[in-house]
Amino acid sequence: MMMPVNQAETKILDLTQPLDAAVDREMISLLHADGRILAQDITSTLDVPHWDNSAMDGYAVRFMDVKGPVGNRPTALTVVEEIPAGYQPQQRVGQGQAARIFTGGMMPEGADTVIMQEHTQREGDRVYIMEPPSRREFVRHRGEFYKAGQVLLRQGIRLSAADIAVLAAAQCPQVPVYRRPRVAIFSTGDELVAPDQPLQPGQIVDSNQYALVAVMQHTGVEVTSLGIVPDDPDQLKTAIASALAQSDVVLSSGGVSVGDYDYVEQLLSELGGTVHIRAVAVKPGKPLTVATFEQGERSQLYFGLPGNPVSALVSVWRFVQPALRKLSGVTTEWRPNFVMGHANQVLKSDGKRETYLWGSTYYLNGSYEFNPAGGSYSSGNLINLAQTNSLAIIPIGQTQIPVGEPVRLILLG
Ligand code: AMP
Ligand code: MG
């Protein structure tokens, strides 16, 4: 029985238990925090800005001294001090006085407004205000952007450059993040050889191992590559057990179809796993086995991916990556990056399964345009998958999407 794609997606996410923020965490330097997932809410004891400061090069003044109409007699003030950035003002700005101030300079006591330099004229220790300001103009007030004690960044976000800047500004040089999920990968098949081995008649190169390692590295997990396991139940059983012993999630490819040498599902049950999904109504990628293993409080996930290279990758993009995002502690968005677009060629399917076509998507004249990859759309043809960046989806029951009509796309990577 083939499970519809949406149901499989929901089931897999339901089976996925996030890492435990209390246990599965580590402190890391901000210098290595890119892409990591925050394991707790972050608050700072510092206001941002830390003190009132000037947003302009100009003069710090008392608004009440300069608010009057300026006709042909501009207001004149006495400059009592010069305040570059990083300097603590020593003078109070009193009536009829001003302080020369530079961008980022700390506002002196008494002053509440900054006049930009371009609106002044300077003569000795006198400054003439040529245009009246509005009250509190060009002052960045203490705590205006962030007040100490509030939540600065939420648990479950994936840190990027901007977040890291914020953490640095808030003086958090070390941050608590989730540890990376551990994923073990192996390939199954008597016909497989490693890329550096001579190829005998009937053999093929194990490309899946490399593709899966790459996509896992991109997902931010710690990946272990366990090599090739032959279609031998005993060796396969040992390999599955050892993969489970060293990981949160296991990915194997091959051996999950209905052929005589497809042993994976049966072995999962023998090893005490519960098989939840056997096949999904998706093309490519129909034979997908999803099982769980209970380890005390925790549950481990096993994905038996199809052997066909394109099917294996489509299954990972559609089903495995979302699960790994959830597992890794991300609370924001687990699902693939879906966007609406259109295709520049008619897209076809037999209508029996939800169909994924691979190709290149460009943002053209305000919308996403999908260009199908040239060549044959066979799940065994991995050559025309090279340099694609997206999948176009034809819903089940639909046999074509005409040129220019709305089509749902997944942007990859
Ligand atoms: P299977 O699911 O084991 O029946 O494999 C389906 C197809 O995918 C067969 O043509 C296999 O030779 C091919 N295949 C299986 N594993 C791999 C792999 N690791 N790399 C490339 N092709 C594979
Ligand atoms: Mg096989």
Short mmCIF file of C-alpha atoms and ligand atoms in Angstrom, two decimals:
data_model
loop_
_atom_site.label_atom_id
_atom_site.label_comp_id
_atom_site.label_asym_id
_atom_site.label_seq_id
_atom_site.Cartn_x
_atom_site.Cartn_y
_atom_site.Cartn_z
CA MET A 1 0.00 0.00 0.00
CA MET A 2 1.44 3.36 -1.05
CA MET A 3 1.07 6.15 1.47
CA PRO A 4 0.18 9.60 0.07
CA VAL A 5 3.06 12.09 0.25
CA ASN A 6 1.42 14.45 2.77
CA GLN A 7 0.54 11.60 5.05
CA ALA A 8 4.10 10.25 4.87
CA GLU A 9 5.47 13.71 5.63
CA THR A 10 3.23 14.11 8.69
CA LYS A 11 3.93 10.58 9.90
CA ILE A 12 7.70 11.04 9.63
CA LEU A 13 7.62 14.37 11.48
CA ASP A 14 5.41 12.82 14.17
CA LEU A 15 7.90 9.99 14.61
CA THR A 16 10.79 12.43 14.91
CA GLN A 17 11.71 13.38 18.44
CA PRO A 18 13.82 16.56 18.76
CA LEU A 19 17.07 16.37 20.67
CA ASP A 20 16.75 17.23 24.35
CA ALA A 21 17.83 20.83 24.92
CA ALA A 22 18.86 20.01 28.50
CA VAL A 23 21.12 17.10 27.62
CA ASP A 24 22.01 17.24 23.93
CA ARG A 25 23.80 20.55 24.06
CA GLU A 26 27.25 22.06 24.05
CA MET A 27 28.79 25.50 24.55
CA ILE A 28 30.61 26.73 21.48
CA SER A 29 32.49 29.82 20.48
CA LEU A 30 30.60 32.36 18.40
CA LEU A 31 33.37 31.93 15.84
CA HIS A 32 32.02 28.45 15.08
CA ALA A 33 28.33 29.12 15.55
CA ASP A 34 27.23 29.61 11.96
CA GLY A 35 24.42 27.19 11.11
CA ARG A 36 24.11 25.84 14.66
CA ILE A 37 20.79 25.70 16.52
CA LEU A 38 20.34 27.68 19.75
CA ALA A 39 19.54 25.39 22.67
CA GLN A 40 18.06 28.06 24.94
CA ASP A 41 16.57 31.54 24.83
CA ILE A 42 19.30 34.17 25.04
CA THR A 43 18.92 37.28 27.18
CA SER A 44 21.54 39.94 27.80
CA THR A 45 22.26 42.18 30.78
CA LEU A 46 23.20 45.02 28.42
CA ASP A 47 20.83 47.57 26.93
CA VAL A 48 21.38 48.24 23.21
CA PRO A 49 22.47 50.97 22.62
CA HIS A 50 24.32 50.86 25.94
CA TRP A 51 23.92 54.65 26.38
CA ASP A 52 22.37 57.59 24.57
CA ASN A 53 24.58 58.44 21.62
CA SER A 54 24.65 60.54 18.50
CA ALA A 55 23.54 59.21 15.13
CA MET A 56 25.32 62.05 13.28
CA ASP A 57 28.40 64.18 13.20
CA GLY A 58 27.21 67.51 14.59
CA TYR A 59 26.42 69.31 17.85
CA ALA A 60 24.68 68.08 20.99
CA VAL A 61 22.34 70.77 22.24
CA ARG A 62 19.39 71.49 24.53
CA PHE A 63 16.30 71.50 22.34
CA MET A 64 14.80 74.39 24.32
CA ASP A 65 17.75 76.61 23.32
CA VAL A 66 17.33 76.11 19.59
CA LYS A 67 13.66 75.43 18.96
CA GLY A 68 12.78 79.08 18.29
CA PRO A 69 12.13 80.33 14.74
CA VAL A 70 15.40 80.94 12.97
CA GLY A 71 15.14 83.99 10.72
CA ASN A 72 18.09 85.95 9.54
CA ARG A 73 19.55 85.73 13.04
CA PRO A 74 20.55 82.12 13.72
CA THR A 75 20.88 80.93 17.31
CA ALA A 76 24.47 81.04 18.55
CA LEU A 77 25.77 78.55 21.15
CA THR A 78 29.10 78.19 22.93
CA VAL A 79 30.94 74.94 22.25
CA VAL A 80 32.15 73.58 25.61
CA GLU A 81 33.57 70.17 24.71
CA GLU A 82 34.41 67.79 21.87
CA ILE A 83 33.06 64.21 22.07
CA PRO A 84 34.47 61.62 19.69
CA ALA A 85 33.18 58.02 19.77
CA GLY A 86 34.53 56.11 22.76
CA TYR A 87 35.00 59.18 24.98
CA GLN A 88 33.07 59.87 28.16
CA PRO A 89 31.82 63.51 28.23
CA GLN A 90 33.15 65.57 31.13
CA GLN A 91 30.99 68.68 30.82
CA ARG A 92 27.31 69.27 31.31
CA VAL A 93 25.71 71.19 28.44
CA GLY A 94 24.05 74.20 30.06
CA GLN A 95 21.88 77.00 28.76
CA GLY A 96 23.29 78.53 25.56
CA GLN A 97 25.90 75.77 25.26
CA ALA A 98 26.64 72.92 22.84
CA ALA A 99 29.12 70.04 22.56
CA ARG A 100 30.81 69.06 19.31
CA ILE A 101 29.87 65.39 18.82
CA PHE A 102 30.68 62.64 16.33
CA THR A 103 28.67 59.61 15.22
CA GLY A 104 28.48 57.09 18.04
CA GLY A 105 29.70 59.69 20.58
CA MET A 106 28.06 59.50 24.02
CA MET A 107 25.46 62.21 24.63
CA PRO A 108 26.60 64.67 27.30
CA GLU A 109 24.40 65.41 30.28
CA GLY A 110 21.99 68.27 29.69
CA ALA A 111 21.78 67.78 25.90
CA ASP A 112 18.81 66.00 24.36
CA THR A 113 19.12 66.74 20.63
CA VAL A 114 21.78 66.59 17.93
CA ILE A 115 22.02 69.13 15.12
CA MET A 116 23.68 67.73 12.06
CA GLN A 117 26.90 69.46 11.08
CA GLU A 118 25.46 70.44 7.69
CA HIS A 119 22.89 72.65 9.46
CA THR A 120 25.46 74.64 11.41
CA GLN A 121 28.25 77.18 10.92
CA ARG A 122 31.23 77.25 13.18
CA GLU A 123 33.25 80.32 14.20
CA GLY A 124 35.85 79.73 16.91
CA ASP A 125 34.07 78.45 20.00
CA ARG A 126 30.70 79.62 18.66
CA VAL A 127 28.38 77.49 16.58
CA TYR A 128 25.45 78.96 14.65
CA ILE A 129 22.32 76.83 14.19
CA MET A 130 21.08 77.47 10.66
CA GLU A 131 18.04 75.15 10.76
CA PRO A 132 15.98 74.26 13.85
CA PRO A 133 15.92 70.54 14.68
CA SER A 134 13.02 68.52 16.00
CA ARG A 135 13.14 67.43 19.62
CA ARG A 136 15.51 64.51 20.37
CA GLU A 137 16.56 64.37 16.73
CA PHE A 138 19.57 62.16 15.82
CA VAL A 139 19.85 60.69 19.30
CA ARG A 140 19.96 56.89 19.61
CA HIS A 141 18.58 56.29 23.08
CA ARG A 142 19.81 53.75 25.55
CA GLY A 143 17.74 50.57 25.25
CA GLU A 144 15.93 51.83 22.16
CA PHE A 145 16.81 48.70 20.16
CA TYR A 146 16.85 46.21 23.02
CA LYS A 147 16.21 46.37 26.77
CA ALA A 148 18.31 44.21 29.10
CA GLY A 149 16.47 41.13 30.32
CA GLN A 150 14.18 40.70 27.34
CA VAL A 151 14.57 37.63 25.14
CA LEU A 152 17.12 38.56 22.49
CA LEU A 153 17.12 35.34 20.44
CA ARG A 154 14.84 32.33 20.79
CA GLN A 155 15.75 28.72 21.36
CA GLY A 156 15.44 26.71 18.15
CA ILE A 157 16.67 29.28 15.65
CA ARG A 158 19.45 28.43 13.22
CA LEU A 159 22.22 30.98 13.74
CA SER A 160 23.41 33.02 10.81
CA ALA A 161 25.73 35.99 10.41
CA ALA A 162 23.18 38.55 11.59
CA ASP A 163 22.30 36.55 14.72
CA ILE A 164 25.99 36.08 15.46
CA ALA A 165 26.53 39.84 15.23
CA VAL A 166 23.69 40.35 17.72
CA LEU A 167 25.17 37.79 20.12
CA ALA A 168 28.59 39.41 19.89
CA ALA A 169 27.10 42.86 20.53
CA ALA A 170 25.31 41.45 23.58
CA GLN A 171 28.65 40.07 24.85
CA CYS A 172 27.81 36.39 24.51
CA PRO A 173 31.08 35.03 23.08
CA GLN A 174 30.02 31.46 23.95
CA VAL A 175 26.57 30.16 23.03
CA PRO A 176 24.63 27.06 24.03
CA VAL A 177 23.67 25.07 20.93
CA TYR A 178 22.25 21.62 20.30
CA ARG A 179 24.85 19.01 19.50
CA ARG A 180 24.70 17.94 15.87
CA PRO A 181 22.53 14.89 15.20
CA ARG A 182 24.60 11.83 14.26
CA VAL A 183 23.68 10.18 10.98
CA ALA A 184 25.18 6.89 9.75
CA ILE A 185 25.01 6.03 6.06
CA PHE A 186 25.63 2.84 4.12
CA SER A 187 24.80 1.42 0.71
CA THR A 188 23.52 -2.06 0.01
CA GLY A 189 23.94 -4.13 -3.14
CA ASP A 190 26.14 -6.92 -4.49
CA GLU A 191 26.65 -4.87 -7.65
CA LEU A 192 28.24 -1.85 -5.94
CA VAL A 193 31.86 -0.81 -5.98
CA ALA A 194 33.56 2.27 -4.59
CA PRO A 195 34.54 4.98 -7.11
CA ASP A 196 38.24 4.13 -6.80
CA GLN A 197 37.79 0.39 -7.53
CA PRO A 198 37.98 -1.29 -10.96
CA LEU A 199 34.56 -2.01 -12.40
CA GLN A 200 33.76 -5.61 -13.41
CA PRO A 201 30.95 -6.45 -15.85
CA GLY A 202 27.58 -6.00 -14.17
CA GLN A 203 28.89 -3.73 -11.43
CA ILE A 204 28.01 -0.10 -10.84
CA VAL A 205 29.60 2.65 -8.78
CA ASP A 206 28.15 3.46 -5.38
CA SER A 207 27.27 7.07 -6.09
CA ASN A 208 24.56 7.24 -3.43
CA GLN A 209 27.00 7.14 -0.55
CA TYR A 210 28.68 10.29 -1.82
CA ALA A 211 25.46 12.10 -2.63
CA LEU A 212 24.01 11.30 0.77
CA VAL A 213 27.13 12.34 2.65
CA ALA A 214 27.10 15.66 0.80
CA VAL A 215 23.45 16.39 1.50
CA MET A 216 23.91 15.44 5.15
CA GLN A 217 26.92 17.72 5.52
CA HIS A 218 24.80 20.49 4.09
CA THR A 219 22.06 19.69 6.61
CA GLY A 220 24.51 20.34 9.45
CA VAL A 221 24.62 16.84 10.92
CA GLU A 222 27.62 14.76 11.93
CA VAL A 223 27.83 12.07 9.30
CA THR A 224 29.55 8.69 9.33
CA SER A 225 29.95 6.82 6.08
CA LEU A 226 29.95 3.05 6.62
CA GLY A 227 30.59 1.91 3.06
CA ILE A 228 29.00 -0.87 1.02
CA VAL A 229 27.20 -3.89 2.46
CA PRO A 230 26.45 -6.86 0.19
CA ASP A 231 22.96 -8.35 -0.29
CA ASP A 232 23.56 -10.91 2.42
CA PRO A 233 21.07 -11.03 5.30
CA ASP A 234 23.67 -11.78 7.97
CA GLN A 235 26.09 -9.07 6.92
CA LEU A 236 23.22 -6.65 6.42
CA LYS A 237 21.83 -7.36 9.87
CA THR A 238 25.23 -6.76 11.46
CA ALA A 239 25.61 -3.53 9.49
CA ILE A 240 22.19 -2.21 10.52
CA ALA A 241 22.85 -3.01 14.18
CA SER A 242 26.22 -1.34 14.14
CA ALA A 243 24.86 1.73 12.33
CA LEU A 244 22.12 2.04 14.96
CA ALA A 245 24.65 1.73 17.76
CA GLN A 246 26.47 4.87 16.68
CA SER A 247 23.81 7.27 15.46
CA ASP A 248 20.50 9.04 15.96
CA VAL A 249 19.42 8.36 12.39
CA VAL A 250 20.44 5.68 9.88
CA LEU A 251 20.17 6.06 6.13
CA SER A 252 20.69 3.07 3.89
CA SER A 253 20.09 2.98 0.19
CA GLY A 254 18.96 0.02 -1.87
CA GLY A 255 17.35 -3.26 -0.89
CA VAL A 256 13.93 -1.84 -0.02
CA SER A 257 12.05 -2.86 -3.17
CA VAL A 258 10.13 -6.06 -3.69
CA GLY A 259 12.98 -7.98 -5.37
CA ASP A 260 14.35 -11.28 -4.13
CA TYR A 261 17.47 -9.58 -2.76
CA ASP A 262 15.66 -6.80 -0.90
CA TYR A 263 16.12 -7.77 2.73
CA VAL A 264 16.14 -4.48 4.62
CA GLU A 265 12.54 -4.32 5.81
CA GLN A 266 12.49 -7.87 7.12
CA LEU A 267 15.77 -7.36 8.98
CA LEU A 268 14.51 -4.15 10.59
CA SER A 269 11.64 -6.12 12.11
CA GLU A 270 13.95 -8.94 13.21
CA LEU A 271 16.13 -6.37 14.99
CA GLY A 272 13.15 -5.08 16.95
CA GLY A 273 12.29 -2.08 14.82
CA THR A 274 8.77 -0.93 14.01
CA VAL A 275 8.18 -0.34 10.32
CA HIS A 276 5.79 2.59 9.75
CA ILE A 277 6.09 3.24 6.03
CA ARG A 278 6.88 0.81 3.21
CA ALA A 279 6.04 2.76 0.07
CA VAL A 280 5.01 6.31 -0.76
CA ALA A 281 2.88 7.44 -3.71
CA VAL A 282 5.68 9.52 -5.13
CA LYS A 283 7.70 9.35 -8.34
CA PRO A 284 10.61 8.95 -8.13
CA GLY A 285 11.05 7.41 -4.69
CA LYS A 286 8.22 4.93 -4.20
CA PRO A 287 10.05 2.27 -2.18
CA LEU A 288 10.79 4.14 1.05
CA THR A 289 11.01 2.24 4.31
CA VAL A 290 10.73 4.20 7.55
CA ALA A 291 11.20 2.45 10.88
CA THR A 292 11.82 3.42 14.49
CA PHE A 293 13.83 1.73 17.21
CA GLU A 294 13.09 2.51 20.84
CA GLN A 295 16.17 3.14 22.99
CA GLY A 296 14.88 3.80 26.49
CA GLU A 297 13.42 7.32 26.39
CA ARG A 298 14.70 7.99 22.92
CA SER A 299 13.60 6.71 19.59
CA GLN A 300 15.92 6.25 16.63
CA LEU A 301 14.87 6.70 13.03
CA TYR A 302 15.79 4.41 10.16
CA PHE A 303 15.27 5.45 6.55
CA GLY A 304 15.64 2.68 3.98
CA LEU A 305 15.99 4.74 0.82
CA PRO A 306 15.44 3.49 -2.72
CA GLY A 307 18.60 2.45 -4.54
CA ASN A 308 18.00 4.45 -7.70
CA PRO A 309 20.17 7.53 -7.41
CA VAL A 310 17.53 10.11 -8.19
CA SER A 311 14.93 8.37 -6.03
CA ALA A 312 17.34 8.31 -3.10
CA LEU A 313 18.01 12.05 -3.34
CA VAL A 314 14.38 13.04 -3.86
CA SER A 315 13.43 10.99 -0.78
CA VAL A 316 16.11 12.74 1.24
CA TRP A 317 15.06 16.22 0.12
CA ARG A 318 11.37 15.56 0.60
CA PHE A 319 11.32 13.43 3.76
CA VAL A 320 14.69 13.04 5.50
CA GLN A 321 15.90 16.63 5.64
CA PRO A 322 12.68 17.88 7.30
CA ALA A 323 12.99 15.13 9.93
CA LEU A 324 16.61 16.07 10.58
CA ARG A 325 15.71 19.73 10.99
CA LYS A 326 13.13 18.82 13.59
CA LEU A 327 15.54 16.41 15.29
CA SER A 328 18.28 19.03 15.42
CA GLY A 329 16.14 21.35 17.53
CA VAL A 330 14.95 23.77 14.85
CA THR A 331 11.55 25.17 15.79
CA THR A 332 10.97 27.47 12.85
CA GLU A 333 10.55 25.60 9.57
CA TRP A 334 11.21 21.96 8.84
CA ARG A 335 9.63 21.53 5.45
CA PRO A 336 11.34 22.05 2.10
CA ASN A 337 11.49 25.52 0.60
CA PHE A 338 8.24 25.50 -1.40
CA VAL A 339 7.51 28.39 -3.77
CA MET A 340 4.97 28.93 -6.53
CA GLY A 341 6.21 29.45 -10.05
CA HIS A 342 5.58 28.37 -13.63
CA ALA A 343 7.37 26.16 -16.14
CA ASN A 344 8.67 27.12 -19.57
CA GLN A 345 7.70 23.68 -20.93
CA VAL A 346 4.69 21.48 -20.42
CA LEU A 347 5.23 19.18 -17.42
CA LYS A 348 3.90 15.63 -17.70
CA SER A 349 3.11 12.75 -15.37
CA ASP A 350 1.16 9.47 -15.56
CA GLY A 351 -1.04 10.89 -12.80
CA LYS A 352 -0.71 7.80 -10.60
CA ARG A 353 1.72 9.25 -8.06
CA GLU A 354 2.79 12.72 -6.97
CA THR A 355 5.54 13.39 -9.50
CA TYR A 356 8.74 15.35 -8.99
CA LEU A 357 10.61 16.65 -12.03
CA TRP A 358 14.08 18.07 -11.60
CA GLY A 359 15.40 21.16 -13.31
CA SER A 360 16.66 24.68 -12.89
CA THR A 361 14.63 27.55 -11.51
CA TYR A 362 15.44 31.18 -12.15
CA TYR A 363 13.79 34.29 -10.80
CA LEU A 364 12.67 36.05 -13.97
CA ASN A 365 10.46 39.14 -14.32
CA GLY A 366 9.03 38.82 -10.84
CA SER A 367 8.35 35.09 -10.71
CA TYR A 368 10.06 31.72 -10.50
CA GLU A 369 10.49 30.00 -13.85
CA PHE A 370 11.22 26.28 -13.89
CA ASN A 371 13.25 24.79 -16.76
CA PRO A 372 13.07 20.98 -16.76
CA ALA A 373 16.41 19.17 -17.07
CA GLY A 374 17.10 17.90 -20.57
CA GLY A 375 17.28 14.17 -21.29
CA SER A 376 15.34 11.31 -19.82
CA TYR A 377 13.36 11.55 -16.58
CA SER A 378 14.33 8.13 -15.32
CA SER A 379 15.01 7.59 -11.65
CA GLY A 380 18.10 5.69 -12.80
CA ASN A 381 19.42 8.66 -14.78
CA LEU A 382 21.42 10.69 -12.40
CA ILE A 383 23.41 12.44 -15.12
CA ASN A 384 20.77 15.05 -15.92
CA LEU A 385 20.36 15.76 -12.21
CA ALA A 386 23.71 17.56 -12.27
CA GLN A 387 23.45 21.35 -11.92
CA THR A 388 19.73 21.34 -11.21
CA ASN A 389 18.54 23.39 -8.25
CA SER A 390 14.86 22.57 -7.89
CA LEU A 391 11.99 20.12 -8.20
CA ALA A 392 8.63 20.80 -9.84
CA ILE A 393 5.64 18.95 -8.38
CA ILE A 394 2.76 17.50 -10.40
CA PRO A 395 0.00 16.52 -7.95
CA ILE A 396 -1.38 12.98 -7.96
CA GLY A 397 -4.26 12.60 -10.44
CA GLN A 398 -2.95 15.34 -12.73
CA THR A 399 -1.28 14.34 -16.00
CA GLN A 400 0.12 17.67 -17.09
CA ILE A 401 0.75 21.29 -16.19
CA PRO A 402 0.66 23.59 -19.23
CA VAL A 403 3.33 26.21 -19.89
CA GLY A 404 2.86 29.29 -17.73
CA GLU A 405 0.32 27.71 -15.35
CA PRO A 406 1.03 27.82 -11.58
CA VAL A 407 3.31 25.02 -10.43
CA ARG A 408 4.60 24.23 -6.97
CA LEU A 409 8.39 24.10 -6.76
CA ILE A 410 10.93 23.05 -4.17
CA LEU A 411 14.07 25.17 -4.17
CA LEU A 412 16.98 22.96 -3.09
CA GLY A 413 20.16 23.81 -1.21
P1 AMP B 1 17.55 -1.57 -5.33
O1 AMP B 1 16.63 -0.65 -4.65
O2 AMP B 1 18.57 -2.18 -4.41
O3 AMP B 1 16.80 -2.61 -6.09
O4 AMP B 1 18.34 -0.73 -6.40
C1 AMP B 1 17.66 -0.09 -7.44
C2 AMP B 1 18.62 0.41 -8.48
O5 AMP B 1 19.49 1.39 -7.92
C3 AMP B 1 19.54 -0.66 -9.06
O6 AMP B 1 19.70 -0.43 -10.43
C4 AMP B 1 20.82 -0.45 -8.32
O7 AMP B 1 21.93 -0.90 -9.05
C5 AMP B 1 20.84 1.04 -8.12
N1 AMP B 1 21.60 1.37 -6.93
C6 AMP B 1 21.44 0.77 -5.74
N2 AMP B 1 22.29 1.28 -4.84
C7 AMP B 1 22.99 2.23 -5.47
C8 AMP B 1 24.04 3.11 -5.06
N3 AMP B 1 24.51 3.10 -3.80
N4 AMP B 1 24.55 3.96 -5.96
C9 AMP B 1 24.06 3.97 -7.22
N5 AMP B 1 23.09 3.17 -7.66
C10 AMP B 1 22.55 2.29 -6.81
MG MG B 2 19.81 -3.75 -4.48
#
